[in-house]
Amino acid sequence: MPASVKAGVPVIGVIFLALALLKFFQGDGWVVWAILGFLFGGFGIFTMNRSKGDRA
């Protein structure tokens, strides 16, 4: 997989996680959206390496 794809933010997963939060606050079924967010890599946003500098 190209490095540019690996370095990107998992947009679809983040959208599903945002939907899960919205549904949670509305009181609707949110678990399915959270699972979809997990499956599409939304939780990867919390473990991304934000520093792009050299580590010498």
JSON list of N, CA and C in Angstrom, two decimals:
[
{"chain": "A", "resi": 1, "resn": "MET", "atom": "N", "xyz": [0.84, -1.17, 0.00]},
{"chain": "A", "resi": 1, "resn": "MET", "atom": "CA", "xyz": [0.00, 0.00, 0.00]},
{"chain": "A", "resi": 1, "resn": "MET", "atom": "C", "xyz": [0.89, 1.24, 0.00]},
{"chain": "A", "resi": 2, "resn": "PRO", "atom": "N", "xyz": [0.59, 2.23, -0.82]},
{"chain": "A", "resi": 2, "resn": "PRO", "atom": "CA", "xyz": [1.42, 3.43, -0.87]},
{"chain": "A", "resi": 2, "resn": "PRO", "atom": "C", "xyz": [1.44, 4.18, 0.46]},
{"chain": "A", "resi": 3, "resn": "ALA", "atom": "N", "xyz": [2.57, 4.86, 0.70]},
{"chain": "A", "resi": 3, "resn": "ALA", "atom": "CA", "xyz": [2.74, 5.59, 1.97]},
{"chain": "A", "resi": 3, "resn": "ALA", "atom": "C", "xyz": [1.72, 6.70, 2.12]},
{"chain": "A", "resi": 4, "resn": "SER", "atom": "N", "xyz": [1.29, 7.30, 1.02]},
{"chain": "A", "resi": 4, "resn": "SER", "atom": "CA", "xyz": [0.31, 8.39, 1.13]},
{"chain": "A", "resi": 4, "resn": "SER", "atom": "C", "xyz": [-1.03, 7.88, 1.63]},
{"chain": "A", "resi": 5, "resn": "VAL", "atom": "N", "xyz": [-1.38, 6.66, 1.29]},
{"chain": "A", "resi": 5, "resn": "VAL", "atom": "CA", "xyz": [-2.64, 6.08, 1.77]},
{"chain": "A", "resi": 5, "resn": "VAL", "atom": "C", "xyz": [-2.53, 5.77, 3.25]},
{"chain": "A", "resi": 6, "resn": "LYS", "atom": "N", "xyz": [-1.40, 5.24, 3.68]},
{"chain": "A", "resi": 6, "resn": "LYS", "atom": "CA", "xyz": [-1.22, 4.92, 5.09]},
{"chain": "A", "resi": 6, "resn": "LYS", "atom": "C", "xyz": [-1.16, 6.16, 5.96]},
{"chain": "A", "resi": 7, "resn": "ALA", "atom": "N", "xyz": [-0.66, 7.27, 5.43]},
{"chain": "A", "resi": 7, "resn": "ALA", "atom": "CA", "xyz": [-0.49, 8.49, 6.21]},
{"chain": "A", "resi": 7, "resn": "ALA", "atom": "C", "xyz": [-1.78, 9.29, 6.33]},
{"chain": "A", "resi": 8, "resn": "GLY", "atom": "N", "xyz": [-2.78, 8.99, 5.54]},
{"chain": "A", "resi": 8, "resn": "GLY", "atom": "CA", "xyz": [-4.02, 9.76, 5.54]},
{"chain": "A", "resi": 8, "resn": "GLY", "atom": "C", "xyz": [-4.90, 9.46, 6.73]},
{"chain": "A", "resi": 9, "resn": "VAL", "atom": "N", "xyz": [-5.85, 10.35, 6.94]},
{"chain": "A", "resi": 9, "resn": "VAL", "atom": "CA", "xyz": [-6.82, 10.19, 8.02]},
{"chain": "A", "resi": 9, "resn": "VAL", "atom": "C", "xyz": [-7.94, 9.28, 7.52]},
{"chain": "A", "resi": 10, "resn": "PRO", "atom": "N", "xyz": [-8.36, 8.30, 8.32]},
{"chain": "A", "resi": 10, "resn": "PRO", "atom": "CA", "xyz": [-9.45, 7.40, 7.91]},
{"chain": "A", "resi": 10, "resn": "PRO", "atom": "C", "xyz": [-10.80, 8.13, 7.95]},
{"chain": "A", "resi": 11, "resn": "VAL", "atom": "N", "xyz": [-11.11, 8.83, 6.87]},
{"chain": "A", "resi": 11, "resn": "VAL", "atom": "CA", "xyz": [-12.26, 9.73, 6.83]},
{"chain": "A", "resi": 11, "resn": "VAL", "atom": "C", "xyz": [-13.57, 8.98, 7.05]},
{"chain": "A", "resi": 12, "resn": "ILE", "atom": "N", "xyz": [-13.75, 7.86, 6.39]},
{"chain": "A", "resi": 12, "resn": "ILE", "atom": "CA", "xyz": [-15.01, 7.11, 6.51]},
{"chain": "A", "resi": 12, "resn": "ILE", "atom": "C", "xyz": [-15.22, 6.65, 7.96]},
{"chain": "A", "resi": 13, "resn": "GLY", "atom": "N", "xyz": [-14.17, 6.15, 8.57]},
{"chain": "A", "resi": 13, "resn": "GLY", "atom": "CA", "xyz": [-14.27, 5.71, 9.97]},
{"chain": "A", "resi": 13, "resn": "GLY", "atom": "C", "xyz": [-14.60, 6.85, 10.90]},
{"chain": "A", "resi": 14, "resn": "VAL", "atom": "N", "xyz": [-14.01, 8.01, 10.68]},
{"chain": "A", "resi": 14, "resn": "VAL", "atom": "CA", "xyz": [-14.28, 9.18, 11.52]},
{"chain": "A", "resi": 14, "resn": "VAL", "atom": "C", "xyz": [-15.73, 9.64, 11.34]},
{"chain": "A", "resi": 15, "resn": "ILE", "atom": "N", "xyz": [-16.24, 9.57, 10.12]},
{"chain": "A", "resi": 15, "resn": "ILE", "atom": "CA", "xyz": [-17.64, 9.94, 9.87]},
{"chain": "A", "resi": 15, "resn": "ILE", "atom": "C", "xyz": [-18.57, 8.99, 10.62]},
{"chain": "A", "resi": 16, "resn": "PHE", "atom": "N", "xyz": [-18.28, 7.69, 10.58]},
{"chain": "A", "resi": 16, "resn": "PHE", "atom": "CA", "xyz": [-19.11, 6.74, 11.31]},
{"chain": "A", "resi": 16, "resn": "PHE", "atom": "C", "xyz": [-19.05, 6.97, 12.81]},
{"chain": "A", "resi": 17, "resn": "LEU", "atom": "N", "xyz": [-17.87, 7.32, 13.33]},
{"chain": "A", "resi": 17, "resn": "LEU", "atom": "CA", "xyz": [-17.76, 7.61, 14.76]},
{"chain": "A", "resi": 17, "resn": "LEU", "atom": "C", "xyz": [-18.54, 8.87, 15.13]},
{"chain": "A", "resi": 18, "resn": "ALA", "atom": "N", "xyz": [-18.51, 9.86, 14.26]},
{"chain": "A", "resi": 18, "resn": "ALA", "atom": "CA", "xyz": [-19.30, 11.07, 14.52]},
{"chain": "A", "resi": 18, "resn": "ALA", "atom": "C", "xyz": [-20.80, 10.76, 14.53]},
{"chain": "A", "resi": 19, "resn": "LEU", "atom": "N", "xyz": [-21.23, 9.89, 13.61]},
{"chain": "A", "resi": 19, "resn": "LEU", "atom": "CA", "xyz": [-22.63, 9.46, 13.62]},
{"chain": "A", "resi": 19, "resn": "LEU", "atom": "C", "xyz": [-22.97, 8.70, 14.89]},
{"chain": "A", "resi": 20, "resn": "ALA", "atom": "N", "xyz": [-22.04, 7.89, 15.38]},
{"chain": "A", "resi": 20, "resn": "ALA", "atom": "CA", "xyz": [-22.26, 7.15, 16.62]},
{"chain": "A", "resi": 20, "resn": "ALA", "atom": "C", "xyz": [-22.45, 8.12, 17.78]},
{"chain": "A", "resi": 21, "resn": "LEU", "atom": "N", "xyz": [-21.63, 9.16, 17.85]},
{"chain": "A", "resi": 21, "resn": "LEU", "atom": "CA", "xyz": [-21.79, 10.15, 18.92]},
{"chain": "A", "resi": 21, "resn": "LEU", "atom": "C", "xyz": [-23.11, 10.89, 18.80]},
{"chain": "A", "resi": 22, "resn": "LEU", "atom": "N", "xyz": [-23.48, 11.25, 17.59]},
{"chain": "A", "resi": 22, "resn": "LEU", "atom": "CA", "xyz": [-24.75, 11.94, 17.37]},
{"chain": "A", "resi": 22, "resn": "LEU", "atom": "C", "xyz": [-25.93, 11.07, 17.81]},
{"chain": "A", "resi": 23, "resn": "LYS", "atom": "N", "xyz": [-25.92, 9.82, 17.39]},
{"chain": "A", "resi": 23, "resn": "LYS", "atom": "CA", "xyz": [-27.00, 8.90, 17.77]},
{"chain": "A", "resi": 23, "resn": "LYS", "atom": "C", "xyz": [-27.01, 8.61, 19.27]},
{"chain": "A", "resi": 24, "resn": "PHE", "atom": "N", "xyz": [-25.82, 8.58, 19.89]},
{"chain": "A", "resi": 24, "resn": "PHE", "atom": "CA", "xyz": [-25.74, 8.36, 21.33]},
{"chain": "A", "resi": 24, "resn": "PHE", "atom": "C", "xyz": [-26.43, 9.49, 22.09]},
{"chain": "A", "resi": 25, "resn": "PHE", "atom": "N", "xyz": [-26.16, 10.72, 21.67]},
{"chain": "A", "resi": 25, "resn": "PHE", "atom": "CA", "xyz": [-26.76, 11.86, 22.35]},
{"chain": "A", "resi": 25, "resn": "PHE", "atom": "C", "xyz": [-28.25, 12.00, 22.05]},
{"chain": "A", "resi": 26, "resn": "GLN", "atom": "N", "xyz": [-28.70, 11.46, 20.93]},
{"chain": "A", "resi": 26, "resn": "GLN", "atom": "CA", "xyz": [-30.12, 11.48, 20.60]},
{"chain": "A", "resi": 26, "resn": "GLN", "atom": "C", "xyz": [-30.87, 10.34, 21.28]},
{"chain": "A", "resi": 27, "resn": "GLY", "atom": "N", "xyz": [-30.15, 9.35, 21.77]},
{"chain": "A", "resi": 27, "resn": "GLY", "atom": "CA", "xyz": [-30.78, 8.23, 22.44]},
{"chain": "A", "resi": 27, "resn": "GLY", "atom": "C", "xyz": [-31.14, 7.08, 21.50]},
{"chain": "A", "resi": 28, "resn": "ASP", "atom": "N", "xyz": [-30.70, 7.15, 20.27]},
{"chain": "A", "resi": 28, "resn": "ASP", "atom": "CA", "xyz": [-30.99, 6.09, 19.30]},
{"chain": "A", "resi": 28, "resn": "ASP", "atom": "C", "xyz": [-29.92, 5.01, 19.36]},
{"chain": "A", "resi": 29, "resn": "GLY", "atom": "N", "xyz": [-30.04, 4.05, 18.45]},
{"chain": "A", "resi": 29, "resn": "GLY", "atom": "CA", "xyz": [-29.06, 2.97, 18.38]},
{"chain": "A", "resi": 29, "resn": "GLY", "atom": "C", "xyz": [-27.73, 3.48, 17.83]},
{"chain": "A", "resi": 30, "resn": "TRP", "atom": "N", "xyz": [-26.71, 3.47, 18.64]},
{"chain": "A", "resi": 30, "resn": "TRP", "atom": "CA", "xyz": [-25.41, 4.02, 18.26]},
{"chain": "A", "resi": 30, "resn": "TRP", "atom": "C", "xyz": [-24.34, 2.95, 18.14]},
{"chain": "A", "resi": 31, "resn": "VAL", "atom": "N", "xyz": [-24.61, 1.77, 18.64]},
{"chain": "A", "resi": 31, "resn": "VAL", "atom": "CA", "xyz": [-23.58, 0.72, 18.68]},
{"chain": "A", "resi": 31, "resn": "VAL", "atom": "C", "xyz": [-23.16, 0.29, 17.28]},
{"chain": "A", "resi": 32, "resn": "VAL", "atom": "N", "xyz": [-24.11, 0.18, 16.38]},
{"chain": "A", "resi": 32, "resn": "VAL", "atom": "CA", "xyz": [-23.80, -0.24, 15.01]},
{"chain": "A", "resi": 32, "resn": "VAL", "atom": "C", "xyz": [-22.87, 0.77, 14.36]},
{"chain": "A", "resi": 33, "resn": "TRP", "atom": "N", "xyz": [-23.13, 2.06, 14.57]},
{"chain": "A", "resi": 33, "resn": "TRP", "atom": "CA", "xyz": [-22.28, 3.10, 13.97]},
{"chain": "A", "resi": 33, "resn": "TRP", "atom": "C", "xyz": [-20.88, 3.07, 14.57]},
{"chain": "A", "resi": 34, "resn": "ALA", "atom": "N", "xyz": [-20.77, 2.79, 15.86]},
{"chain": "A", "resi": 34, "resn": "ALA", "atom": "CA", "xyz": [-19.46, 2.70, 16.50]},
{"chain": "A", "resi": 34, "resn": "ALA", "atom": "C", "xyz": [-18.68, 1.49, 15.96]},
{"chain": "A", "resi": 35, "resn": "ILE", "atom": "N", "xyz": [-19.37, 0.39, 15.74]},
{"chain": "A", "resi": 35, "resn": "ILE", "atom": "CA", "xyz": [-18.71, -0.80, 15.18]},
{"chain": "A", "resi": 35, "resn": "ILE", "atom": "C", "xyz": [-18.24, -0.52, 13.75]},
{"chain": "A", "resi": 36, "resn": "LEU", "atom": "N", "xyz": [-19.08, 0.14, 12.96]},
{"chain": "A", "resi": 36, "resn": "LEU", "atom": "CA", "xyz": [-18.67, 0.48, 11.60]},
{"chain": "A", "resi": 36, "resn": "LEU", "atom": "C", "xyz": [-17.49, 1.45, 11.61]},
{"chain": "A", "resi": 37, "resn": "GLY", "atom": "N", "xyz": [-17.48, 2.39, 12.54]},
{"chain": "A", "resi": 37, "resn": "GLY", "atom": "CA", "xyz": [-16.36, 3.30, 12.68]},
{"chain": "A", "resi": 37, "resn": "GLY", "atom": "C", "xyz": [-15.09, 2.56, 13.02]},
{"chain": "A", "resi": 38, "resn": "PHE", "atom": "N", "xyz": [-15.19, 1.57, 13.87]},
{"chain": "A", "resi": 38, "resn": "PHE", "atom": "CA", "xyz": [-14.03, 0.75, 14.22]},
{"chain": "A", "resi": 38, "resn": "PHE", "atom": "C", "xyz": [-13.54, -0.05, 13.02]},
{"chain": "A", "resi": 39, "resn": "LEU", "atom": "N", "xyz": [-14.47, -0.66, 12.30]},
{"chain": "A", "resi": 39, "resn": "LEU", "atom": "CA", "xyz": [-14.09, -1.49, 11.15]},
{"chain": "A", "resi": 39, "resn": "LEU", "atom": "C", "xyz": [-13.45, -0.68, 10.03]},
{"chain": "A", "resi": 40, "resn": "PHE", "atom": "N", "xyz": [-13.87, 0.56, 9.87]},
{"chain": "A", "resi": 40, "resn": "PHE", "atom": "CA", "xyz": [-13.31, 1.40, 8.82]},
{"chain": "A", "resi": 40, "resn": "PHE", "atom": "C", "xyz": [-12.14, 2.24, 9.31]},
{"chain": "A", "resi": 41, "resn": "GLY", "atom": "N", "xyz": [-11.61, 1.93, 10.49]},
{"chain": "A", "resi": 41, "resn": "GLY", "atom": "CA", "xyz": [-10.38, 2.56, 10.95]},
{"chain": "A", "resi": 41, "resn": "GLY", "atom": "C", "xyz": [-10.54, 3.88, 11.66]},
{"chain": "A", "resi": 42, "resn": "GLY", "atom": "N", "xyz": [-11.72, 4.20, 12.12]},
{"chain": "A", "resi": 42, "resn": "GLY", "atom": "CA", "xyz": [-11.94, 5.48, 12.78]},
{"chain": "A", "resi": 42, "resn": "GLY", "atom": "C", "xyz": [-11.17, 5.65, 14.07]},
{"chain": "A", "resi": 43, "resn": "PHE", "atom": "N", "xyz": [-10.93, 4.55, 14.79]},
{"chain": "A", "resi": 43, "resn": "PHE", "atom": "CA", "xyz": [-10.19, 4.65, 16.04]},
{"chain": "A", "resi": 43, "resn": "PHE", "atom": "C", "xyz": [-8.69, 4.84, 15.80]},
{"chain": "A", "resi": 44, "resn": "GLY", "atom": "N", "xyz": [-8.25, 4.67, 14.57]},
{"chain": "A", "resi": 44, "resn": "GLY", "atom": "CA", "xyz": [-6.86, 4.92, 14.23]},
{"chain": "A", "resi": 44, "resn": "GLY", "atom": "C", "xyz": [-6.47, 6.38, 14.35]},
{"chain": "A", "resi": 45, "resn": "ILE", "atom": "N", "xyz": [-7.43, 7.26, 14.39]},
{"chain": "A", "resi": 45, "resn": "ILE", "atom": "CA", "xyz": [-7.14, 8.68, 14.52]},
{"chain": "A", "resi": 45, "resn": "ILE", "atom": "C", "xyz": [-6.55, 8.98, 15.90]},
{"chain": "A", "resi": 46, "resn": "PHE", "atom": "N", "xyz": [-6.83, 8.15, 16.88]},
{"chain": "A", "resi": 46, "resn": "PHE", "atom": "CA", "xyz": [-6.30, 8.38, 18.23]},
{"chain": "A", "resi": 46, "resn": "PHE", "atom": "C", "xyz": [-4.87, 7.90, 18.37]},
{"chain": "A", "resi": 47, "resn": "THR", "atom": "N", "xyz": [-4.40, 7.04, 17.47]},
{"chain": "A", "resi": 47, "resn": "THR", "atom": "CA", "xyz": [-3.05, 6.50, 17.57]},
{"chain": "A", "resi": 47, "resn": "THR", "atom": "C", "xyz": [-2.13, 6.99, 16.45]},
{"chain": "A", "resi": 48, "resn": "MET", "atom": "N", "xyz": [-2.58, 7.99, 15.70]},
{"chain": "A", "resi": 48, "resn": "MET", "atom": "CA", "xyz": [-1.76, 8.49, 14.60]},
{"chain": "A", "resi": 48, "resn": "MET", "atom": "C", "xyz": [-0.51, 9.19, 15.15]},
{"chain": "A", "resi": 49, "resn": "ASN", "atom": "N", "xyz": [0.60, 9.00, 14.46]},
{"chain": "A", "resi": 49, "resn": "ASN", "atom": "CA", "xyz": [1.83, 9.69, 14.80]},
{"chain": "A", "resi": 49, "resn": "ASN", "atom": "C", "xyz": [1.77, 11.08, 14.17]},
{"chain": "A", "resi": 50, "resn": "ARG", "atom": "N", "xyz": [1.57, 12.09, 14.98]},
{"chain": "A", "resi": 50, "resn": "ARG", "atom": "CA", "xyz": [1.36, 13.43, 14.47]},
{"chain": "A", "resi": 50, "resn": "ARG", "atom": "C", "xyz": [2.65, 14.15, 14.11]},
{"chain": "A", "resi": 51, "resn": "SER", "atom": "N", "xyz": [3.79, 13.70, 14.65]},
{"chain": "A", "resi": 51, "resn": "SER", "atom": "CA", "xyz": [5.05, 14.36, 14.33]},
{"chain": "A", "resi": 51, "resn": "SER", "atom": "C", "xyz": [5.63, 13.74, 13.06]},
{"chain": "A", "resi": 52, "resn": "LYS", "atom": "N", "xyz": [5.93, 14.56, 12.10]},
{"chain": "A", "resi": 52, "resn": "LYS", "atom": "CA", "xyz": [6.46, 14.08, 10.83]},
{"chain": "A", "resi": 52, "resn": "LYS", "atom": "C", "xyz": [7.94, 14.42, 10.69]},
{"chain": "A", "resi": 53, "resn": "GLY", "atom": "N", "xyz": [8.58, 14.88, 11.74]},
{"chain": "A", "resi": 53, "resn": "GLY", "atom": "CA", "xyz": [9.98, 15.25, 11.68]},
{"chain": "A", "resi": 53, "resn": "GLY", "atom": "C", "xyz": [10.90, 14.04, 11.76]},
{"chain": "A", "resi": 54, "resn": "ASP", "atom": "N", "xyz": [12.21, 14.30, 11.57]},
{"chain": "A", "resi": 54, "resn": "ASP", "atom": "CA", "xyz": [13.21, 13.24, 11.66]},
{"chain": "A", "resi": 54, "resn": "ASP", "atom": "C", "xyz": [13.45, 12.87, 13.11]},
{"chain": "A", "resi": 55, "resn": "ARG", "atom": "N", "xyz": [13.61, 11.60, 13.34]},
{"chain": "A", "resi": 55, "resn": "ARG", "atom": "CA", "xyz": [13.95, 11.13, 14.69]},
{"chain": "A", "resi": 55, "resn": "ARG", "atom": "C", "xyz": [15.38, 10.63, 14.64]},
{"chain": "A", "resi": 56, "resn": "ALA", "atom": "N", "xyz": [16.29, 11.49, 14.98]},
{"chain": "A", "resi": 56, "resn": "ALA", "atom": "CA", "xyz": [17.71, 11.15, 14.90]},
{"chain": "A", "resi": 56, "resn": "ALA", "atom": "C", "xyz": [18.25, 10.70, 16.24]}
]
